[in-house]
Amino acid sequence: MNLTLKIWRQKNANDKGKMVDYKISDVSPDMSFLEMLDVLNEQLINEGDEPVAFDHDCREGICGMCSLYINGEAHGPDRGVTTCQLHMRMFKDGDTIFIEPFRAKAFPVIKDLVVDRGAFDRIQHAGGFISVNTSGNTIDANAIPVEKADADKAFEAATCIGCGACVASCKNSSAMLFVGAKVSQFALLPQGKVEATDRVLNMVKQMDEEGFGNCTNTGACEVECPKGISLENIARMNREYLTASLKG
Amino acid sequence: MSGILNSSIGRKFAMALSALFLMFFLLQHFSINLLSVTSPETFNEVSYFMGNNPLVQYGLQPVLLIGVLFHFIMGFVLEIKNRKARQISYAKNNGGANSTWMSRNMIWSGAAILLFMIFHFNDFWVPEIVEKYVEGKSQVGKDFYAHVVHMFENPIRVGVYVLAFVFLALHLLHGFDSAFQSVGANNKYTKGLKRFSKIYAIGIPVGFIIIALVHHFNH
């Protein structure tokens, strides 16, 4: 396949940045999207140009590092996959592909297509954990019975890899699907109930301080999420938050 | 509890509660309007009651006005905040791939409804308030039905009303079940609620349109 790529280039966080056109030839439909970018970068290096910076790590769809807004969608036009699992067979010969970084005030661009998603880490630090004694007296998690339905829902919520596609896809740059998943994975389990009030209050407070927008239930986040995290988690977070606000 | 309205979820909850209240009011407004087609006498009696009962006038009416104002103001405040959350737009954004037009354009359907409300208040509410509280006229025996029929004689006015109800339908198509999601109601009943929301979102505005057209073409 021969393709035209329109890629966001930005030298550093302070640079204004712009879309730049590149031509790439002989792209195999079996390549992953990131492999196609690897080929482009080799081409750029050989020509003495600066390669395109983009995030990646496991390339197996589980680490949440790869991002990219491809042809107007987070992780591209395929469903239930991250960019590293997106294959070039999703495109046609002669296509023009727009490649942009995830856009949100809370995700500032560091360079080219790399954004700082540290805001998610700070939200996790605010309450996305349970306090467990790990000094040798750790209690076996299986010692506390958990209803199967709750365990399944908690697991589904915990599959969120924190990639930020929800924020990138949301017209409001809202992080509520991410925070909803992180609140839900503990709210559904007995181990998480002990700190439930502080957890949801602190995580939502941090989310608001980071500058994410307000959720208006468009559902774009759920559609674009590579892990299929459900809007049900946002509703659960809303309930948890309202209950916690009344308590404390 | 004190800071709840300063949080994103608190504002969302308040927005949803005002929406649920307004949707309930809309159903009540529609039921009364329907009487203007089925029984003009009953319509006159109910209109007199609504316009002169102290509980409705001094209790429910202010709550409704505050609810309307809150919903509009909060809608615009949230829109401004949300736009600030993304300072650089995408060069290419395929919103249609993951969300409905209605959900992405609530601000525009809402703004159209706001313009209509100003027009509608000027048609019915302001003259009535002036008549009752400025001129001090009694409404005993007033023919509210004749006033409604007279207002819908003008085809331009009917056109404006029809267009406004189309925007109302677009707003409700996303707003109805969105309000339930915002208050945390997403459960086994959500599928059924979504089906009912479509019936409500299309049925009520179409009903209003039919009432306006009936009065226009019958007289």
Tab-separated table of N, CA, C and O in Angstrom, chain A residues 131-171:
chain	number	residue	atom	x	y	z
A	131	SER	N	-5.269	-0.216	51.478
A	131	SER	CA	-4.160	-0.288	52.426
A	131	SER	C	-4.088	-1.700	52.999
A	131	SER	O	-5.033	-2.160	53.642
A	132	VAL	N	-2.996	-2.390	52.714
A	132	VAL	CA	-2.840	-3.770	53.174
A	132	VAL	C	-1.501	-3.903	53.900
A	132	VAL	O	-0.496	-3.363	53.453
A	133	ASN	N	-1.519	-4.618	55.015
A	133	ASN	CA	-0.288	-4.867	55.751
A	133	ASN	C	0.541	-5.908	54.992
A	133	ASN	O	0.114	-7.050	54.833
A	134	THR	N	1.698	-5.502	54.519
A	134	THR	CA	2.526	-6.431	53.733
A	134	THR	C	3.800	-6.807	54.488
A	134	THR	O	4.806	-7.146	53.902
A	135	SER	N	3.717	-6.730	55.821
A	135	SER	CA	4.931	-6.970	56.614
A	135	SER	C	5.099	-8.439	56.991
A	135	SER	O	5.812	-8.764	57.926
A	136	GLY	N	4.433	-9.302	56.283
A	136	GLY	CA	4.572	-10.719	56.586
A	136	GLY	C	3.287	-11.340	57.085
A	136	GLY	O	3.151	-12.555	57.157
A	137	ASN	N	2.315	-10.480	57.436
A	137	ASN	CA	1.033	-11.005	57.925
A	137	ASN	C	-0.075	-10.826	56.891
A	137	ASN	O	-1.231	-10.651	57.246
A	138	THR	N	0.299	-10.819	55.629
A	138	THR	CA	-0.683	-10.580	54.577
A	138	THR	C	-1.770	-11.649	54.598
A	138	THR	O	-1.475	-12.848	54.652
A	139	ILE	N	-2.997	-11.191	54.579
A	139	ILE	CA	-4.127	-12.135	54.592
A	139	ILE	C	-4.414	-12.561	53.160
A	139	ILE	O	-4.447	-11.725	52.255
A	140	ASP	N	-4.645	-13.835	52.983
A	140	ASP	CA	-4.980	-14.355	51.646
A	140	ASP	C	-6.278	-13.702	51.172
A	140	ASP	O	-7.296	-13.745	51.866
A	141	ALA	N	-6.239	-13.091	49.990
A	141	ALA	CA	-7.428	-12.398	49.461
A	141	ALA	C	-8.606	-13.352	49.349
A	141	ALA	O	-9.760	-12.964	49.533
A	142	ASN	N	-8.306	-14.629	49.082
A	142	ASN	CA	-9.395	-15.602	48.900
A	142	ASN	C	-10.060	-16.008	50.212
A	142	ASN	O	-11.048	-16.740	50.214
A	143	ALA	N	-9.507	-15.542	51.338
A	143	ALA	CA	-10.111	-15.861	52.632
A	143	ALA	C	-11.423	-15.123	52.826
A	143	ALA	O	-12.233	-15.492	53.678
A	144	ILE	N	-11.619	-14.053	52.063
A	144	ILE	CA	-12.870	-13.289	52.170
A	144	ILE	C	-13.757	-13.660	50.972
A	144	ILE	O	-13.360	-13.433	49.829
A	145	PRO	N	-14.917	-14.257	51.240
A	145	PRO	CA	-15.775	-14.661	50.113
A	145	PRO	C	-16.301	-13.433	49.342
A	145	PRO	O	-16.634	-12.424	49.946
A	146	VAL	N	-16.309	-13.549	48.017
A	146	VAL	CA	-16.828	-12.478	47.160
A	146	VAL	C	-17.834	-13.090	46.199
A	146	VAL	O	-17.564	-14.150	45.618
A	147	GLU	N	-18.969	-12.468	46.069
A	147	GLU	CA	-19.984	-12.974	45.133
A	147	GLU	C	-19.407	-12.987	43.720
A	147	GLU	O	-18.743	-12.030	43.320
A	148	LYS	N	-19.734	-14.038	42.965
A	148	LYS	CA	-19.147	-14.199	41.624
A	148	LYS	C	-19.470	-12.990	40.729
A	148	LYS	O	-18.586	-12.483	40.025
A	149	ALA	N	-20.728	-12.538	40.779
A	149	ALA	CA	-21.126	-11.421	39.898
A	149	ALA	C	-20.300	-10.174	40.222
A	149	ALA	O	-19.853	-9.453	39.310
A	150	ASP	N	-20.084	-9.915	41.517
A	150	ASP	CA	-19.289	-8.741	41.918
A	150	ASP	C	-17.828	-8.912	41.522
A	150	ASP	O	-17.189	-7.964	41.056
A	151	ALA	N	-17.311	-10.135	41.718
A	151	ALA	CA	-15.909	-10.408	41.365
A	151	ALA	C	-15.699	-10.180	39.870
A	151	ALA	O	-14.697	-9.588	39.451
A	152	ASP	N	-16.659	-10.636	39.066
A	152	ASP	CA	-16.554	-10.468	37.603
A	152	ASP	C	-16.567	-8.995	37.213
A	152	ASP	O	-15.764	-8.546	36.382
A	153	LYS	N	-17.484	-8.242	37.823
A	153	LYS	CA	-17.573	-6.810	37.479
A	153	LYS	C	-16.327	-6.052	37.940
A	153	LYS	O	-15.845	-5.152	37.243
A	154	ALA	N	-15.826	-6.424	39.110
A	154	ALA	CA	-14.601	-5.778	39.621
A	154	ALA	C	-13.439	-6.081	38.687
A	154	ALA	O	-12.621	-5.207	38.375
A	155	PHE	N	-13.400	-7.336	38.203
A	155	PHE	CA	-12.309	-7.715	37.291
A	155	PHE	C	-12.408	-6.936	35.981
A	155	PHE	O	-11.404	-6.439	35.457
A	156	GLU	N	-13.647	-6.857	35.462
A	156	GLU	CA	-13.847	-6.106	34.203
A	156	GLU	C	-13.364	-4.664	34.362
A	156	GLU	O	-12.717	-4.108	33.475
A	157	ALA	N	-13.703	-4.047	35.512
A	157	ALA	CA	-13.275	-2.660	35.758
A	157	ALA	C	-11.746	-2.582	35.845
A	157	ALA	O	-11.124	-1.641	35.344
A	158	ALA	N	-11.157	-3.626	36.470
A	158	ALA	CA	-9.702	-3.625	36.678
A	158	ALA	C	-8.924	-3.845	35.389
A	158	ALA	O	-7.704	-3.647	35.360
A	159	THR	N	-9.609	-4.249	34.317
A	159	THR	CA	-8.885	-4.450	33.049
A	159	THR	C	-8.528	-3.118	32.382
A	159	THR	O	-7.795	-3.109	31.394
A	160	CYS	N	-9.028	-2.009	32.921
A	160	CYS	CA	-8.651	-0.684	32.378
A	160	CYS	C	-7.136	-0.547	32.446
A	160	CYS	O	-6.536	-0.734	33.503
A	161	ILE	N	-6.532	-0.225	31.292
A	161	ILE	CA	-5.072	-0.119	31.238
A	161	ILE	C	-4.602	1.332	31.344
A	161	ILE	O	-3.417	1.628	31.207
A	162	GLY	N	-5.559	2.250	31.545
A	162	GLY	CA	-5.188	3.659	31.740
A	162	GLY	C	-4.511	4.283	30.537
A	162	GLY	O	-3.613	5.115	30.680
A	163	CYS	N	-4.953	3.916	29.340
A	163	CYS	CA	-4.290	4.441	28.133
A	163	CYS	C	-4.686	5.884	27.842
A	163	CYS	O	-3.951	6.623	27.204
A	164	GLY	N	-5.907	6.270	28.291
A	164	GLY	CA	-6.368	7.648	28.071
A	164	GLY	C	-7.226	7.820	26.832
A	164	GLY	O	-7.589	8.951	26.485
A	165	ALA	N	-7.592	6.708	26.177
A	165	ALA	CA	-8.443	6.811	24.977
A	165	ALA	C	-9.788	7.448	25.321
A	165	ALA	O	-10.387	8.155	24.501
A	166	CYS	N	-10.266	7.205	26.549
A	166	CYS	CA	-11.561	7.772	26.984
A	166	CYS	C	-11.484	9.298	26.984
A	166	CYS	O	-12.397	9.970	26.489
A	167	VAL	N	-10.391	9.814	27.507
A	167	VAL	CA	-10.203	11.273	27.561
A	167	VAL	C	-10.078	11.840	26.147
A	167	VAL	O	-10.691	12.846	25.801
A	168	ALA	N	-9.263	11.140	25.341
A	168	ALA	CA	-9.007	11.620	23.975
A	168	ALA	C	-10.277	11.626	23.136
A	168	ALA	O	-10.483	12.519	22.317
A	169	SER	N	-11.153	10.642	23.340
A	169	SER	CA	-12.367	10.517	22.518
A	169	SER	C	-13.476	11.445	22.978
A	169	SER	O	-14.321	11.837	22.179
A	170	CYS	N	-13.487	11.742	24.268
A	170	CYS	CA	-14.584	12.538	24.831
A	170	CYS	C	-14.516	13.970	24.322
A	170	CYS	O	-13.449	14.590	24.355
A	171	LYS	N	-15.628	14.498	23.873
A	171	LYS	CA	-15.623	15.873	23.360
A	171	LYS	C	-15.317	16.867	24.479
A	171	LYS	O	-14.964	18.009	24.220
